[in-house]
Amino acid sequence: MVFYTMIVFPNCKINLGLHVVSKRPDGFHELETVFYPLPLTDALEVLSPGKLSFTSSGIDVPGEQTDNLCLKAWRLLKQDFPELPEVNIHLHKNIPIGAGLGGGSADAAFMLQLLNNRFQLEISKEQLISYAAALGSDCPFFIENKAVYATGRGEIMQPIALDLSAYSFVLVYPAVHINTGWAFGKITPGPPARSLQESIMQPLASWKNTISNDFEAAVFGTHPELITIKENLYTAGAIYASMSGSGSAFVGIFPKNEIGDLNFNPAYKVFVL
């Protein structure tokens, strides 16, 4: 019997600006944000043939293993492709969980693409995006995995010409888990003061005064110690710093290889990209 192993490296994303515009009749919220991919990755390995299973290493993945998004992605495709064989799945988790970095969504989206490629299911990109949307609001982004202006629940995406490869990034995760539902409950929806779609195309030096994350005020009110993370990023020379998603990770954007002293709590995880 010939065994096949495929390994992919799901990457994280950051939010550049995030506005909760309105509450929708379906109970979700209308959002406005910019998603941008960064090269902090998990490692996802699939072995076939095998008996359907899921194991993980690295950061502990909470919840029942049978509820993992990678398994849900396999089951979703199995409904429409009954010939899809069972596989052994192993996830090495490196992207912090509950951080606003989309790690779980990335794992699910990369799983869909891996199965499509390995078993030649010939699923179009548009259909992959539809499958991804069924798994989570952030999942469709990772099918394209390029900078987008996103609305709706985050699944309506418009590509934008945003290239930040000339900069360095610092991600700081303070090991504080922010419950997304709780965070939304602290927000009073409303239209943004400025158009994010226009602001994001202005020089990066202007973002500090024009691009914001609606969740910061709520999170800072409950976790005031997180304010110092943003302050320290600016002290270290960041051109722009913000919380990502509903938190609790923060991102600082710096001139390439010009990062000053990063004075953070030793318990925090800091990634320089």
Tab-separated table of C-alpha atoms in Angstrom, residues 35-37 125 141-149 157-160 162:
chain	number	residue	atom	x	y	z
A	35	PHE	CA	-7.562	41.552	6.171
A	36	TYR	CA	-3.838	41.221	5.554
A	37	PRO	CA	-1.888	37.916	5.607
A	125	LYS	CA	-12.154	28.686	-6.236
A	141	PHE	CA	-10.195	35.043	3.240
A	142	PHE	CA	-7.625	32.262	3.403
A	143	ILE	CA	-8.700	30.814	0.053
A	144	GLU	CA	-7.411	33.938	-1.720
A	145	ASN	CA	-4.956	34.840	1.078
A	146	LYS	CA	-4.315	38.347	-0.254
A	147	ALA	CA	-5.098	41.796	1.120
A	148	VAL	CA	-8.827	42.514	0.915
A	149	TYR	CA	-11.367	45.066	2.054
A	157	MET	CA	-14.194	40.595	0.000
A	158	GLN	CA	-12.807	43.075	-2.471
A	159	PRO	CA	-9.094	42.781	-3.376
A	160	ILE	CA	-7.045	45.889	-2.705
A	162	LEU	CA	-1.926	46.913	-0.486
